Amino acid sequence: MIISGKDLSARLKAEMAVEVASFPEKYGRVPHLVVILVGEDPGSVSYVKGKAKASEAVGIRNTTIRKPDTISEEELLGIIDELNRDDEVDGILVQLPLPRHINEDRIIAAIRKEKDVDGFHPMNVASLWMKQPCTLPCTPKGIIRMLCEAGVVLEGSNAVVVGRSNIVGLPVAKLLLDANATVTVTHSRTKNLGEVTHRADILVVAIGRPKFIKEDMVREGAVVIDVGVNRDPETGKLCGDVDFEPIEKKASIITPVPGGVGPMTICCLMENTIECFLRKMEK
Ligand code: GUN
């Protein structure tokens, strides 16, 4: 079975749109998300457009601030400071990666944690690892939502995560642990990776290499979640980290690229923006 993140996110966005439509009467306005895009990276430009489009569908106000990649760290910090203090801004997202002369950690930490819709702020990360209420990072949240919607039992399952990034690998491992899965985190230096991935009931792949996971690395009946967004070097088409065609026949459930995890990430960003807005309004 192929899980369509596109269909699921469309349904969830329609539900959110109904909720957001009630906000002007209740709170006097709708949530406002500000996205900052530095530079012209085609991938980032396309993601930011997707975020604006989803905001429109849900009824969230979206402002996209575009800056050249020559912007200084100080100037970027200045923009964030202004947005932090603006009462009409509920969520701030700085699209990553940033140019090399800008310290990403400094930028992420400068965003007020209450407006950190990405869940990347050190305080939100700490809260996640301490099981305190927090804004969850969008991709891991979307992955867990897809698994639950597909009826996958996480408790007691062997989950293997390929990749250990702060954005996906580590937080998704933590969420799987919290759902009582037995979790193994693997990475580029893991020995006998194929043997480890072959033991997975649930395999989450976020390594960023086209078609890295081959058919012999996946057990018959496994659930396969592909977080990768790559260009296939042979065809130039978008492809995941998983060699989809042979593995689709073997897996019980698999997510496609595009149309799998990506739309769910954006959907969870909308949800996080609404949560930040409501937390402020209901204080
Ligand atoms: N770049 C790739 N994924 C993400 C994400 O989830 N949030 C931000 N801000 N940048 C990204």
Coordinates of N, CA, C and O in Angstrom, one line a residue, residues 26-143:
K26 N -13.7 34.9 17.0 CA -13.3 34.6 18.3 C -12.2 35.5 18.8 O -12.1 35.9 20.0
Y27 N -11.2 35.7 17.9 CA -9.9 36.3 18.4 C -9.6 37.6 17.6 O -8.6 38.3 17.9
G28 N -10.4 38.0 16.7 CA -10.2 39.3 16.0 C -9.3 39.2 14.8 O -9.2 40.1 14.0
R29 N -8.7 38.1 14.6 CA -7.8 37.9 13.4 C -7.4 36.4 13.2 O -7.8 35.6 14.0
V30 N -6.7 36.2 12.1 CA -6.2 34.8 11.8 C -4.8 34.7 12.2 O -4.1 35.7 12.3
P31 N -4.2 33.5 12.3 CA -2.8 33.3 12.6 C -1.9 33.9 11.4 O -2.4 33.9 10.3
H32 N -0.8 34.4 11.8 CA 0.2 35.0 10.8 C 1.5 34.3 10.9 O 2.2 34.3 11.9
L33 N 1.9 33.8 9.8 CA 3.2 33.1 9.7 C 4.1 33.9 8.8 O 3.8 34.3 7.7
V34 N 5.3 34.2 9.3 CA 6.3 34.9 8.5 C 7.5 33.9 8.1 O 8.1 33.3 9.0
V35 N 7.7 33.8 6.8 CA 8.8 32.9 6.3 C 9.9 33.8 5.8 O 9.7 34.7 5.0
I36 N 11.1 33.5 6.2 CA 12.3 34.2 5.7 C 13.1 33.3 4.8 O 13.5 32.2 5.2
L37 N 13.3 33.8 3.6 CA 14.1 33.0 2.6 C 15.3 33.8 2.3 O 15.2 35.0 1.8
V38 N 16.5 33.3 2.5 CA 17.8 33.9 2.1 C 18.3 33.2 0.9 O 18.5 32.0 0.9
G39 N 18.6 34.0 -0.1 CA 19.2 33.4 -1.3 C 18.2 32.9 -2.3 O 17.0 33.1 -2.2
E40 N 18.7 32.1 -3.3 CA 17.9 31.7 -4.4 C 17.9 30.2 -4.7 O 17.6 29.7 -5.7
D41 N 18.3 29.4 -3.6 CA 18.4 28.0 -3.8 C 17.1 27.5 -4.3 O 16.0 27.7 -3.7
P42 N 17.1 26.8 -5.5 CA 15.8 26.4 -6.1 C 14.9 25.5 -5.2 O 13.7 25.6 -5.1
G43 N 15.6 24.6 -4.5 CA 14.8 23.7 -3.5 C 14.1 24.6 -2.5 O 12.9 24.5 -2.2
S44 N 14.9 25.5 -1.9 CA 14.3 26.4 -0.8 C 13.2 27.3 -1.4 O 12.2 27.4 -0.7
V45 N 13.4 27.8 -2.6 CA 12.4 28.7 -3.2 C 11.1 27.9 -3.4 O 10.0 28.3 -3.0
S46 N 11.2 26.6 -3.8 CA 10.1 25.8 -4.0 C 9.4 25.4 -2.7 O 8.1 25.5 -2.6
Y47 N 10.2 25.1 -1.7 CA 9.5 24.8 -0.4 C 8.8 26.0 0.2 O 7.7 25.9 0.7
V48 N 9.4 27.2 0.0 CA 8.8 28.4 0.6 C 7.5 28.7 -0.2 O 6.5 29.1 0.5
K49 N 7.5 28.5 -1.5 CA 6.2 28.7 -2.2 C 5.2 27.7 -1.7 O 4.0 28.1 -1.6
G50 N 5.6 26.5 -1.5 CA 4.6 25.5 -0.9 C 4.0 25.9 0.4 O 2.8 25.7 0.6
K51 N 4.8 26.5 1.2 CA 4.3 27.0 2.5 C 3.3 28.1 2.3 O 2.3 28.2 3.0
A52 N 3.6 29.0 1.4 CA 2.7 30.1 1.1 C 1.3 29.6 0.6 O 0.3 30.0 1.0
K53 N 1.4 28.6 -0.3 CA 0.2 28.0 -0.9 C -0.6 27.3 0.1 O -1.9 27.5 0.2
A54 N 0.0 26.6 1.0 CA -0.7 25.9 2.1 C -1.3 26.8 3.0 O -2.5 26.7 3.5
S55 N -0.6 27.9 3.3 CA -1.2 28.9 4.2 C -2.5 29.5 3.7 O -3.5 29.7 4.4
E56 N -2.4 29.8 2.4 CA -3.6 30.3 1.7 C -4.8 29.3 1.8 O -5.9 29.7 2.1
A57 N -4.5 28.0 1.6 CA -5.5 27.0 1.6 C -6.2 26.9 3.0 O -7.4 26.7 3.1
V58 N -5.4 27.1 4.0 CA -5.9 27.0 5.4 C -6.5 28.3 5.9 O -7.2 28.3 6.9
G59 N -6.1 29.4 5.3 CA -6.6 30.7 5.7 C -5.7 31.4 6.7 O -6.1 32.3 7.4
I60 N -4.5 30.9 6.7 CA -3.4 31.6 7.5 C -2.8 32.7 6.7 O -2.5 32.5 5.5
R61 N -2.6 33.8 7.4 CA -1.9 34.9 6.7 C -0.4 34.6 6.6 O 0.2 34.1 7.6
N62 N 0.1 34.7 5.4 CA 1.6 34.4 5.2 C 2.3 35.6 4.6 O 1.9 36.3 3.7
T63 N 3.4 35.9 5.2 CA 4.3 36.9 4.7 C 5.6 36.2 4.4 O 6.2 35.5 5.3
T64 N 6.1 36.3 3.2 CA 7.4 35.8 2.9 C 8.4 36.9 2.7 O 8.2 37.9 1.9
I65 N 9.5 36.9 3.5 CA 10.5 38.0 3.3 C 11.7 37.3 2.6 O 12.3 36.4 3.0
R66 N 12.0 37.9 1.4 CA 13.1 37.4 0.6 C 14.3 38.3 0.7 O 14.2 39.5 0.5
K67 N 15.5 37.8 1.0 CA 16.7 38.5 1.2 C 17.8 37.9 0.3 O 17.9 36.7 0.2
P68 N 18.7 38.7 -0.2 CA 19.8 38.1 -1.0 C 20.8 37.4 -0.1 O 20.8 37.6 1.1
D69 N 21.6 36.5 -0.7 CA 22.5 35.6 0.2 C 23.7 36.4 0.7 O 24.5 35.9 1.4
T70 N 23.7 37.7 0.3 CA 24.8 38.6 0.8 C 24.4 39.2 2.2 O 25.2 40.0 2.8
I71 N 23.2 39.0 2.6 CA 22.7 39.6 3.9 C 23.7 39.2 5.0 O 24.2 38.1 5.1
S72 N 23.9 40.1 5.9 CA 24.8 39.8 7.1 C 24.0 39.2 8.2 O 22.7 39.3 8.2
E73 N 24.7 38.5 9.0 CA 24.1 37.8 10.2 C 23.4 38.9 11.0 O 22.2 38.6 11.5
E74 N 24.0 40.0 11.2 CA 23.4 41.1 12.1 C 22.1 41.5 11.5 O 21.2 41.7 12.2
E75 N 22.1 41.7 10.2 CA 20.8 42.2 9.6 C 19.7 41.2 9.7 O 18.6 41.5 10.1
L76 N 20.1 39.9 9.6 CA 19.1 38.9 9.7 C 18.6 38.8 11.1 O 17.4 38.7 11.4
L77 N 19.5 38.9 12.1 CA 19.1 39.0 13.5 C 18.2 40.2 13.8 O 17.2 40.0 14.6
G78 N 18.4 41.3 13.1 CA 17.6 42.5 13.3 C 16.2 42.2 12.8 O 15.2 42.7 13.5
I79 N 16.0 41.5 11.7 CA 14.7 41.2 11.2 C 14.0 40.3 12.2 O 12.8 40.5 12.5
I80 N 14.7 39.3 12.7 CA 14.1 38.4 13.6 C 13.6 39.1 14.9 O 12.5 38.9 15.4
D81 N 14.5 40.0 15.4 CA 14.2 40.8 16.6 C 12.9 41.6 16.4 O 12.0 41.6 17.3
E82 N 12.7 42.2 15.2 CA 11.5 43.0 15.0 C 10.3 42.0 14.9 O 9.2 42.4 15.5
L83 N 10.4 40.9 14.3 CA 9.3 40.0 14.2 C 9.0 39.4 15.6 O 7.8 39.1 15.9
N84 N 10.0 39.1 16.4 CA 9.8 38.6 17.8 C 8.9 39.6 18.6 O 8.0 39.2 19.3
R85 N 9.1 40.9 18.3 CA 8.4 41.9 19.1 C 7.0 42.3 18.5 O 6.3 43.0 19.2
D86 N 6.8 41.8 17.3 CA 5.5 42.2 16.6 C 4.4 41.3 17.1 O 4.4 40.1 16.9
D87 N 3.4 41.9 17.8 CA 2.3 41.1 18.3 C 1.4 40.4 17.3 O 0.6 39.6 17.6
E88 N 1.5 40.9 16.1 CA 0.7 40.4 15.0 C 1.4 39.3 14.2 O 0.9 38.8 13.2
V89 N 2.5 38.8 14.7 CA 3.2 37.7 14.1 C 3.2 36.5 15.1 O 3.7 36.7 16.2
D90 N 2.7 35.4 14.6 CA 2.6 34.2 15.5 C 3.6 33.2 15.3 O 4.0 32.5 16.2
G91 N 4.1 33.1 14.1 CA 5.1 32.1 13.7 C 6.2 32.7 12.9 O 5.9 33.5 12.0
I92 N 7.5 32.3 13.2 CA 8.6 32.7 12.3 C 9.4 31.5 11.9 O 9.7 30.7 12.7
L93 N 9.6 31.4 10.6 CA 10.4 30.3 10.0 C 11.5 30.8 9.1 O 11.2 31.6 8.2
V94 N 12.7 30.5 9.5 CA 13.8 30.8 8.6 C 14.2 29.6 7.8 O 14.5 28.5 8.4
Q95 N 14.0 29.7 6.5 CA 14.2 28.5 5.6 C 15.7 28.1 5.7 O 16.6 29.0 5.5
L96 N 16.0 26.9 5.9 CA 17.4 26.4 6.0 C 17.7 25.6 4.7 O 16.8 25.1 4.1
P97 N 18.9 25.4 4.3 CA 20.1 26.0 4.9 C 20.3 27.4 4.6 O 19.8 28.0 3.6
L98 N 21.2 28.1 5.5 CA 21.5 29.5 5.3 C 22.9 29.5 4.7 O 23.7 28.5 4.7
P99 N 23.3 30.7 4.0 CA 24.6 30.8 3.5 C 25.7 30.5 4.6 O 25.4 30.7 5.8
R100 N 26.9 30.1 4.1 CA 27.9 29.7 5.1 C 28.4 30.7 6.1 O 28.8 30.4 7.2
H101 N 28.3 32.0 5.7 CA 28.8 33.1 6.6 C 27.8 33.4 7.7 O 28.1 34.2 8.6
I102 N 26.6 32.7 7.7 CA 25.6 32.9 8.8 C 25.6 31.7 9.7 O 25.5 30.6 9.2
N103 N 25.7 31.9 11.0 CA 25.6 30.9 11.9 C 24.2 30.4 12.2 O 23.4 31.1 12.8
E104 N 23.8 29.3 11.7 CA 22.4 28.8 11.8 C 22.0 28.7 13.2 O 20.8 29.0 13.5
D105 N 22.8 28.1 14.0 CA 22.4 27.9 15.5 C 22.1 29.3 16.1 O 21.1 29.3 16.9
R106 N 22.8 30.3 15.8 CA 22.5 31.6 16.4 C 21.2 32.1 15.9 O 20.4 32.7 16.7
I107 N 20.9 31.9 14.6 CA 19.7 32.4 14.0 C 18.5 31.7 14.7 O 17.5 32.3 15.1
I108 N 18.6 30.4 14.8 CA 17.5 29.5 15.3 C 17.2 29.9 16.8 O 16.1 30.1 17.2
A109 N 18.3 30.2 17.5 CA 18.2 30.5 19.0 C 17.6 31.9 19.1 O 17.1 32.2 20.2
A110 N 17.7 32.7 18.1 CA 17.2 34.1 18.2 C 15.7 34.2 18.1 O 15.1 35.2 18.5
I111 N 15.1 33.2 17.5 CA 13.7 33.3 17.3 C 13.0 33.0 18.7 O 13.4 32.0 19.4
R112 N 12.0 33.8 19.1 CA 11.3 33.5 20.4 C 10.8 32.1 20.3 O 10.1 31.8 19.4
K113 N 11.0 31.4 21.4 CA 10.6 30.0 21.3 C 9.0 29.8 21.1 O 8.6 28.9 20.5
E114 N 8.3 30.8 21.6 CA 6.8 30.8 21.4 C 6.4 31.0 19.9 O 5.3 30.7 19.5
K115 N 7.3 31.5 19.1 CA 7.0 31.7 17.7 C 7.8 30.7 16.8 O 7.8 30.9 15.6
D116 N 8.5 29.8 17.4 CA 9.3 28.8 16.7 C 8.5 27.7 16.1 O 8.4 26.6 16.7
V117 N 7.9 27.9 15.0 CA 6.9 27.0 14.4 C 7.7 25.7 13.8 O 7.0 24.7 13.6
D118 N 9.0 25.8 13.7 CA 9.8 24.6 13.3 C 10.1 23.7 14.4 O 10.5 22.5 14.1
G119 N 10.0 24.2 15.6 CA 10.4 23.3 16.8 C 11.9 23.1 16.8 O 12.4 22.1 17.3
F120 N 12.7 24.1 16.3 CA 14.2 23.9 16.2 C 14.9 24.7 17.4 O 16.1 24.5 17.6
H121 N 14.1 25.6 18.1 CA 14.8 26.3 19.1 C 15.3 25.4 20.2 O 14.6 24.4 20.6
P122 N 16.5 25.7 20.8 CA 17.0 24.8 21.8 C 16.1 24.5 22.9 O 16.0 23.4 23.4
M123 N 15.2 25.5 23.3 CA 14.3 25.2 24.4 C 13.2 24.2 24.0 O 12.7 23.4 24.7
N124 N 12.8 24.3 22.7 CA 11.8 23.3 22.2 C 12.4 21.9 22.0 O 11.8 20.9 22.3
V125 N 13.7 21.9 21.6 CA 14.4 20.6 21.5 C 14.5 20.0 22.9 O 14.2 18.8 23.1
A126 N 14.9 20.8 23.9 CA 15.0 20.3 25.3 C 13.7 19.7 25.8 O 13.6 18.7 26.3
S127 N 12.6 20.5 25.5 CA 11.3 20.1 25.9 C 10.9 18.7 25.3 O 10.3 17.9 26.0
L128 N 11.2 18.6 24.0 CA 10.9 17.3 23.4 C 11.6 16.2 24.1 O 11.0 15.1 24.4
W129 N 12.9 16.3 24.4 CA 13.7 15.2 25.0 C 13.3 15.0 26.5 O 13.6 14.0 27.0
M130 N 12.7 16.0 27.1 CA 12.3 15.9 28.5 C 10.8 15.6 28.6 O 10.2 15.6 29.7
K131 N 10.1 15.3 27.4 CA 8.7 15.0 27.4 C 7.8 16.1 27.9 O 6.8 15.8 28.6
Q132 N 8.2 17.3 27.7 CA 7.4 18.5 28.2 C 6.6 18.9 27.0 O 7.1 18.7 25.8
P133 N 5.5 19.6 27.2 CA 4.7 20.1 26.0 C 5.6 21.1 25.2 O 6.4 21.9 25.8
C134 N 5.6 21.0 23.9 CA 6.4 21.8 23.1 C 5.9 21.8 21.6 O 5.0 21.1 21.3
T135 N 6.5 22.7 20.8 CA 6.2 22.6 19.4 C 7.1 21.5 18.8 O 8.3 21.6 18.9
L136 N 6.5 20.6 18.1 CA 7.3 19.4 17.6 C 7.8 19.8 16.2 O 7.0 20.5 15.4
P137 N 9.0 19.4 15.8 CA 9.4 19.6 14.4 C 8.5 19.0 13.4 O 8.0 17.9 13.6
C138 N 8.3 19.7 12.3 CA 7.2 19.3 11.4 C 7.4 18.0 10.7 O 6.4 17.2 10.6
T139 N 8.5 17.7 10.2 CA 8.7 16.4 9.5 C 8.5 15.2 10.4 O 7.7 14.3 10.1
P140 N 9.1 15.1 11.6 CA 8.9 14.0 12.5 C 7.4 13.9 12.9 O 6.8 12.8 12.9
K141 N 6.8 15.0 13.1 CA 5.4 15.0 13.5 C 4.5 14.5 12.4 O 3.6 13.7 12.6
G142 N 4.8 14.9 11.2 CA 4.1 14.4 10.0 C 4.2 12.9 9.8 O 3.3 12.2 9.4
I143 N 5.4 12.4 10.1 CA 5.7 11.0 9.9 C 4.9 10.2 10.9 O 4.3 9.2 10.5

